[in-house]
Short mmCIF file of C-alpha atoms and ligand atoms in Angstrom, two decimals:
data_model
loop_
_atom_site.label_atom_id
_atom_site.label_comp_id
_atom_site.label_asym_id
_atom_site.label_seq_id
_atom_site.Cartn_x
_atom_site.Cartn_y
_atom_site.Cartn_z
CA MET A 1 173.50 73.07 70.30
CA ALA A 2 171.52 73.65 67.06
CA GLU A 3 172.57 76.30 64.60
CA ILE A 4 170.10 79.08 64.50
CA GLY A 5 169.76 81.08 60.99
CA VAL A 6 167.67 82.21 58.25
CA ASP A 7 168.80 79.68 55.63
CA VAL A 8 165.67 78.43 54.22
CA GLY A 9 167.39 76.07 51.71
CA LYS A 10 169.21 74.38 54.35
CA ALA A 11 165.87 74.01 56.58
CA ALA A 12 164.13 72.60 53.54
CA GLN A 13 166.91 70.05 52.69
CA ILE A 14 167.14 68.82 56.45
CA LEU A 15 163.30 68.38 56.45
CA THR A 16 163.32 66.53 53.04
CA ASP A 17 166.15 64.17 54.35
CA GLY A 18 164.01 63.38 57.54
CA GLY A 19 165.39 65.72 60.10
CA ILE A 20 163.56 68.11 62.47
CA VAL A 21 163.71 71.75 62.45
CA GLY A 22 162.33 74.63 64.64
CA ILE A 23 160.23 76.93 62.61
CA PRO A 24 158.74 80.31 63.22
CA THR A 25 155.05 80.82 62.74
CA GLU A 26 152.79 83.89 63.50
CA THR A 27 151.31 82.14 66.51
CA VAL A 28 154.28 80.41 68.33
CA TYR A 29 157.57 78.40 66.97
CA GLY A 30 156.84 74.78 65.87
CA LEU A 31 159.14 71.75 65.73
CA ALA A 32 158.69 70.65 62.22
CA ALA A 33 159.08 67.30 60.32
CA ASN A 34 157.96 66.00 56.90
CA ALA A 35 154.33 65.07 57.69
CA LEU A 36 154.43 62.19 54.98
CA ASN A 37 157.63 60.56 56.57
CA PRO A 38 156.51 58.63 59.95
CA VAL A 39 160.08 58.04 61.12
CA ALA A 40 160.72 61.87 60.88
CA VAL A 41 157.36 62.48 62.72
CA LEU A 42 158.49 60.07 65.56
CA LYS A 43 161.70 62.09 66.10
CA VAL A 44 159.40 65.08 66.83
CA PHE A 45 157.44 63.17 69.52
CA LYS A 46 160.91 61.95 71.04
CA ALA A 47 162.33 65.44 71.25
CA LYS A 48 159.35 66.91 73.02
CA ALA A 49 158.97 63.79 75.25
CA ARG A 50 155.30 64.15 73.81
CA PRO A 51 152.89 61.28 74.57
CA HIS A 52 151.87 59.50 71.31
CA PHE A 53 148.12 60.14 72.03
CA ASP A 54 148.62 63.71 71.18
CA PRO A 55 148.25 64.44 67.45
CA LEU A 56 150.24 67.05 65.33
CA ILE A 57 149.03 69.85 63.24
CA VAL A 58 149.87 69.59 59.52
CA HIS A 59 151.26 72.99 58.11
CA CYS A 60 150.51 73.49 54.44
CA ARG A 61 151.60 76.07 51.67
CA ASP A 62 148.02 77.22 50.85
CA GLN A 63 144.32 76.36 51.06
CA ASN A 64 144.45 73.96 48.01
CA GLU A 65 147.26 71.97 49.39
CA ALA A 66 145.57 71.78 52.85
CA PHE A 67 142.27 70.52 51.42
CA SER A 68 144.11 67.93 49.51
CA HIS A 69 144.74 66.19 52.77
CA ALA A 70 141.06 66.12 53.73
CA LEU A 71 138.43 63.56 52.70
CA PHE A 72 135.51 66.07 52.96
CA ILE A 73 135.35 69.75 53.36
CA PRO A 74 132.14 71.32 55.10
CA ASP A 75 131.11 74.52 53.53
CA LEU A 76 131.59 76.39 56.75
CA ALA A 77 135.38 75.12 56.70
CA LYS A 78 135.78 76.61 53.28
CA LYS A 79 134.38 79.95 54.50
CA LEU A 80 136.65 80.03 57.35
CA ALA A 81 139.69 79.10 55.30
CA ALA A 82 139.02 81.76 52.70
CA HIS A 83 138.85 84.32 55.47
CA PHE A 84 141.41 83.34 57.80
CA TRP A 85 144.21 81.47 56.02
CA PRO A 86 147.03 82.02 56.12
CA GLY A 87 146.49 82.83 59.80
CA PRO A 88 146.10 81.42 63.25
CA LEU A 89 143.28 78.88 62.49
CA THR A 90 143.59 75.14 62.53
CA LEU A 91 140.61 73.18 60.97
CA LEU A 92 140.10 69.59 62.05
CA LEU A 93 138.85 67.66 58.95
CA PRO A 94 138.55 63.83 58.08
CA LYS A 95 141.91 62.76 56.80
CA GLN A 96 142.86 61.17 53.70
CA SER A 97 144.62 57.85 54.01
CA HIS A 98 148.06 59.15 52.84
CA ILE A 99 148.31 61.14 56.10
CA PRO A 100 150.21 58.70 58.44
CA ASP A 101 148.63 57.56 61.63
CA GLU A 102 151.76 58.74 63.48
CA VAL A 103 150.61 62.42 62.77
CA THR A 104 147.01 61.97 63.88
CA SER A 105 147.71 59.54 66.72
CA GLY A 106 145.32 57.20 64.96
CA LEU A 107 142.40 59.62 64.82
CA GLU A 108 140.28 59.77 61.66
CA SER A 109 140.75 63.65 61.52
CA VAL A 110 143.71 65.76 60.75
CA GLY A 111 144.48 69.33 61.97
CA LEU A 112 145.36 71.38 59.00
CA ARG A 113 146.81 74.97 59.04
CA VAL A 114 148.32 77.48 56.66
CA PRO A 115 150.67 79.58 58.63
CA ALA A 116 151.13 83.37 57.71
CA HIS A 117 154.75 83.63 58.64
CA LEU A 118 156.79 84.67 55.47
CA LEU A 119 159.70 82.65 56.23
CA THR A 120 157.84 79.52 56.91
CA GLN A 121 155.82 80.10 53.72
CA GLU A 122 159.02 80.22 51.85
CA LEU A 123 160.03 77.07 53.53
CA LEU A 124 156.81 75.26 52.65
CA ALA A 125 157.23 76.38 48.96
CA THR A 126 160.78 75.27 48.90
CA ALA A 127 160.51 71.89 50.58
CA LYS A 128 157.22 71.21 48.82
CA ILE A 129 156.09 68.89 51.67
CA PRO A 130 153.52 69.39 54.36
CA LEU A 131 155.15 69.99 57.64
CA ALA A 132 153.83 68.18 60.82
CA ALA A 133 154.77 70.50 63.87
CA PRO A 134 153.56 70.94 67.38
CA SER A 135 154.78 73.95 69.43
CA ALA A 136 158.61 73.65 69.79
CA ASN A 137 158.60 73.19 73.73
CA PRO A 138 158.95 70.25 75.99
CA PHE A 139 155.58 68.53 76.61
CA GLN A 140 153.41 70.68 79.02
CA TYR A 141 155.81 73.70 79.09
CA VAL A 142 154.96 77.14 77.86
CA SER A 143 155.26 77.42 73.98
CA PRO A 144 158.18 79.26 72.35
CA THR A 145 157.74 82.70 70.74
CA THR A 146 161.34 83.31 69.79
CA ALA A 147 164.28 81.14 68.22
CA GLN A 148 166.21 81.57 71.44
CA HIS A 149 163.34 79.82 73.43
CA VAL A 150 163.50 76.85 71.12
CA GLN A 151 167.35 76.70 71.57
CA ASP A 152 167.02 77.13 75.18
CA GLN A 153 164.91 73.94 75.66
CA LEU A 154 165.31 71.66 72.58
CA GLY A 155 168.67 73.14 71.19
CA ARG A 156 170.34 69.67 71.66
CA LYS A 157 167.60 67.73 69.96
CA VAL A 158 166.80 69.57 66.70
CA ASP A 159 168.94 69.85 63.62
CA TYR A 160 168.34 73.47 62.68
CA ILE A 161 166.24 76.51 63.99
CA LEU A 162 164.96 78.83 61.38
CA ASP A 163 164.81 82.34 63.02
CA GLY A 164 161.81 84.46 62.07
CA GLY A 165 162.05 86.86 65.05
CA ALA A 166 159.50 87.22 67.75
CA CYS A 167 156.01 85.76 66.84
CA GLY A 168 153.47 88.39 65.95
CA VAL A 169 150.28 86.81 67.47
CA GLY A 170 151.92 84.81 70.49
CA LEU A 171 149.15 82.30 71.16
CA GLU A 172 148.68 79.04 69.48
CA SER A 173 146.09 78.61 66.58
CA THR A 174 142.41 78.50 67.34
CA ILE A 175 141.15 74.90 66.62
CA VAL A 176 137.81 74.51 64.87
CA GLY A 177 136.16 71.28 64.10
CA PHE A 178 132.78 70.06 63.02
CA ASP A 179 130.28 67.58 64.57
CA ARG A 180 126.78 66.61 63.73
CA LEU A 181 125.46 69.86 65.32
CA GLY A 182 127.85 72.12 63.48
CA PRO A 183 131.14 74.12 64.12
CA VAL A 184 132.90 73.78 67.45
CA ILE A 185 135.94 75.49 68.93
CA TYR A 186 138.23 72.94 70.73
CA ARG A 187 141.06 75.20 71.62
CA LEU A 188 140.89 79.14 72.00
CA GLY A 189 143.77 80.78 70.37
CA GLY A 190 144.99 83.53 68.34
CA LEU A 191 141.89 83.93 66.25
CA SER A 192 138.94 85.14 68.53
CA GLN A 193 135.54 83.59 68.65
CA CYS A 194 134.03 86.82 67.76
CA ASP A 195 135.99 87.06 64.51
CA ILE A 196 135.06 83.53 63.75
CA GLU A 197 131.34 83.97 64.50
CA ALA A 198 131.40 87.22 62.36
CA VAL A 199 132.15 85.04 59.24
CA ILE A 200 130.05 81.67 60.06
CA GLY A 201 127.62 82.71 62.84
CA PRO A 202 127.28 80.96 66.40
CA VAL A 203 130.03 78.44 67.23
CA ARG A 204 130.05 76.11 70.32
CA VAL A 205 132.96 76.02 72.57
CA SER A 206 134.06 72.81 73.85
CA LEU A 207 137.42 73.20 76.00
CA ASN A 208 138.47 69.99 77.77
CA GLN A 209 139.06 70.29 81.44
CA SER A 210 141.07 67.17 81.83
CA SER A 211 141.63 65.10 78.71
CA ASN A 212 139.35 65.42 75.60
CA PRO A 213 138.98 62.72 73.04
CA VAL A 214 138.55 65.34 70.33
CA ALA A 215 141.56 67.66 71.08
CA PRO A 216 143.48 65.15 73.13
CA GLY A 217 146.57 67.33 73.99
CA GLN A 218 144.74 70.02 75.63
CA LEU A 219 145.31 68.94 79.04
CA LYS A 220 144.15 70.99 81.82
CA ASN A 221 147.64 71.37 83.31
CA HIS A 222 149.41 72.58 80.05
CA TYR A 223 151.47 75.96 79.95
CA ALA A 224 153.53 75.39 83.08
CA PRO A 225 156.26 77.82 83.79
CA ASN A 226 158.83 76.76 86.30
CA LEU A 227 156.90 78.32 89.35
CA PRO A 228 153.35 77.92 90.61
CA VAL A 229 150.88 80.30 89.33
CA ILE A 230 147.61 81.59 91.01
CA ILE A 231 145.04 83.86 89.69
CA TYR A 232 144.33 87.27 91.27
CA PRO A 233 142.40 87.81 93.51
CA THR A 234 142.97 84.28 94.95
CA PRO A 235 144.45 84.79 98.42
CA ILE A 236 148.06 84.77 98.21
CA PRO A 237 149.73 82.03 100.40
CA GLU A 238 151.55 82.99 103.52
CA PRO A 239 155.13 81.82 102.23
CA TRP A 240 154.63 83.87 99.11
CA LEU A 241 154.26 86.99 101.07
CA LYS A 242 157.32 86.28 103.10
CA ASN A 243 159.62 85.21 100.22
CA GLY A 244 158.22 87.40 97.52
CA PHE A 245 156.29 86.71 94.22
CA ALA A 246 155.88 88.10 90.75
CA TYR A 247 152.90 89.94 89.30
CA LEU A 248 151.92 89.13 85.80
CA GLY A 249 149.39 91.80 84.90
CA PHE A 250 147.44 93.44 81.97
CA ASP A 251 147.90 97.41 82.34
CA SER A 252 148.35 98.04 86.17
CA VAL A 253 149.18 96.32 89.43
CA PRO A 254 146.30 96.13 92.12
CA GLN A 255 146.79 98.45 95.06
CA ASN A 256 148.46 97.13 98.18
CA LEU A 257 149.66 93.99 96.50
CA ASN A 258 153.54 94.59 96.62
CA PRO A 259 155.06 92.05 94.26
CA LYS A 260 158.79 91.76 94.06
CA GLU A 261 158.62 91.69 90.23
CA VAL A 262 156.07 93.01 87.78
CA ILE A 263 155.62 92.36 84.06
CA LEU A 264 152.57 94.34 82.49
CA LEU A 265 151.60 92.71 79.12
CA SER A 266 150.21 95.87 77.68
CA GLU A 267 150.30 99.23 79.52
CA ARG A 268 148.07 100.49 76.80
CA GLY A 269 145.50 97.81 77.70
CA LEU A 270 145.62 96.30 74.39
CA LEU A 271 144.69 92.51 74.38
CA ASP A 272 146.56 91.81 71.06
CA GLU A 273 149.78 93.15 72.62
CA ALA A 274 149.29 91.18 75.84
CA ALA A 275 148.61 87.88 73.96
CA ARG A 276 152.05 88.70 71.87
CA ASN A 277 154.13 89.35 75.23
CA LEU A 278 152.50 86.40 77.38
CA PHE A 279 154.63 83.47 76.94
CA SER A 280 157.89 85.44 76.92
CA ALA A 281 156.73 86.95 80.27
CA MET A 282 155.70 83.70 81.67
CA ARG A 283 159.35 82.16 80.77
CA LYS A 284 160.93 85.28 82.47
CA LEU A 285 159.15 85.17 85.52
CA GLY A 286 159.18 81.52 85.84
CA GLY A 287 163.10 81.79 85.93
CA LEU A 288 163.08 83.94 89.13
CA ARG A 289 163.94 82.83 92.63
CA LEU A 290 160.55 83.67 94.05
CA SER A 291 157.64 81.73 95.45
CA GLY A 292 155.18 82.11 92.61
CA ILE A 293 153.35 84.13 90.08
CA VAL A 294 150.20 85.97 90.70
CA ALA A 295 148.50 86.43 87.49
CA ALA A 296 145.71 88.94 86.45
CA GLN A 297 142.44 87.99 85.10
CA PHE A 298 141.97 89.48 81.77
CA PRO A 299 138.78 90.75 80.01
CA ASP A 300 137.01 87.76 78.41
CA THR A 301 136.72 89.57 75.09
CA GLY A 302 138.87 89.08 71.87
CA LEU A 303 142.12 87.27 72.59
CA GLY A 304 141.50 87.87 76.36
CA ALA A 305 139.51 84.61 76.48
CA ALA A 306 142.57 82.77 75.17
CA ILE A 307 144.99 84.41 77.61
CA ASN A 308 142.77 83.61 80.51
CA ASP A 309 142.64 79.94 79.32
CA ARG A 310 146.39 79.63 79.09
CA LEU A 311 146.77 81.22 82.67
CA GLN A 312 144.21 78.93 84.15
CA ARG A 313 145.90 75.93 82.70
CA ALA A 314 149.31 77.23 84.11
CA ALA A 315 147.45 77.71 87.48
CA ALA A 316 146.02 74.11 87.35
CA VAL A 317 149.36 72.30 87.66
O1 TXA B 1 149.63 77.67 66.59
C1 TXA B 1 149.66 76.38 66.45
O2 TXA B 1 148.70 75.77 66.43
C2 TXA B 1 151.15 75.89 66.71
C3 TXA B 1 152.05 76.22 65.56
C4 TXA B 1 153.35 75.61 65.70
O3 TXA B 1 151.30 75.95 64.47
N1 TXA B 1 150.96 74.50 67.10
C5 TXA B 1 150.59 73.97 67.95
O4 TXA B 1 150.70 72.59 68.04
O5 TXA B 1 150.10 74.61 69.07
P1 TXA B 1 150.43 71.60 69.46
O6 TXA B 1 150.84 70.38 69.03
O7 TXA B 1 151.27 72.27 70.42
O8 TXA B 1 148.97 71.86 69.67
C6 TXA B 1 148.15 71.19 68.85
C7 TXA B 1 146.84 70.77 69.47
C8 TXA B 1 146.89 69.80 70.33
O9 TXA B 1 146.10 69.94 71.59
C9 TXA B 1 146.44 68.40 69.63
O10 TXA B 1 145.65 67.61 70.46
C10 TXA B 1 145.39 69.19 68.72
O11 TXA B 1 145.95 70.22 68.34
N2 TXA B 1 145.18 68.23 67.41
C11 TXA B 1 146.15 68.24 66.26
N3 TXA B 1 145.58 67.31 65.45
C12 TXA B 1 144.40 66.87 65.89
C13 TXA B 1 143.29 66.11 65.45
N4 TXA B 1 143.46 65.38 64.34
N5 TXA B 1 142.27 65.83 66.20
C14 TXA B 1 142.14 66.54 67.33
N6 TXA B 1 143.00 67.43 68.00
C15 TXA B 1 144.14 67.53 67.26
MG1 MG B 2 151.72 72.78 72.44
#
């Protein structure tokens, strides 16, 4: 198994030498490689069993470095970066030719992000290289929000895991790109549409339902725990009633439901707290010997929209 620790110098050395490291970010844990080293980047695809058509986000020290990898930066992108970096925002921008095709899956754009986690900022400053990092989970599984989650699934495949504690946001970054008509959200995530619109005005949302040429990795059936998921109030299948099911809720359990296990993501009814707890809860419930998971529908405001997106994808498997 991989060593778990807080040795930033060691992590930086492994990455410089072409190895792969689990890294904490404020959203979810990533599986990082030197973005400028195609051989290292391919190790990430292999460890995750990720198809090569699904590009990686490049994590940078600061705005200046991030924009140095882009050919062109729309004014609205500059505005978003100034407001939300470091933070849970990924910008899709036309790439400079020094960004390898292995990172972008041959696309002309690159996903750029400045993460807010202090340990990873220290790592980026020490290693002085951009880090290509997808979420550190096997392809199509729930994203990891602790170092132990990474160890549990990829421990034999990574060279080191940097332990930054539990992720503060708990959902992946929101992905924003720009087309002829203006800004587009391609993935809902840890930065809400409302917060984005407060800065740049109306934004279109284009989430792919099956496979999307613009955000190719956002498959409809991502985020699968090991049990089937249905969204309440979908009728509960007969065998689930007989053998037992779990309820994954917001702040309360619907009357007369009688689940065998319950996790409420925020008894206080706070969507940020619910987002932070979501993936851990999906993992826990997915490990139980039950027929399935009945998940609540969350309010569609703030981070609730991204929570619903993840649960719907988990239910679509
Ligand atoms: O919060 C996050 O974004 C986390 C942490 C580790 O930073 N990373 C993450 O990476 O969620 P990943 O690989 O699991 O999801 C990245 C998504 C994929 O759906 C991919 O298709 C899309 O970003 N993406 C990356 N680069 C892209 C590009 N150049 N054009 C279109 N989509 C891109
Ligand atoms: Mg992922």
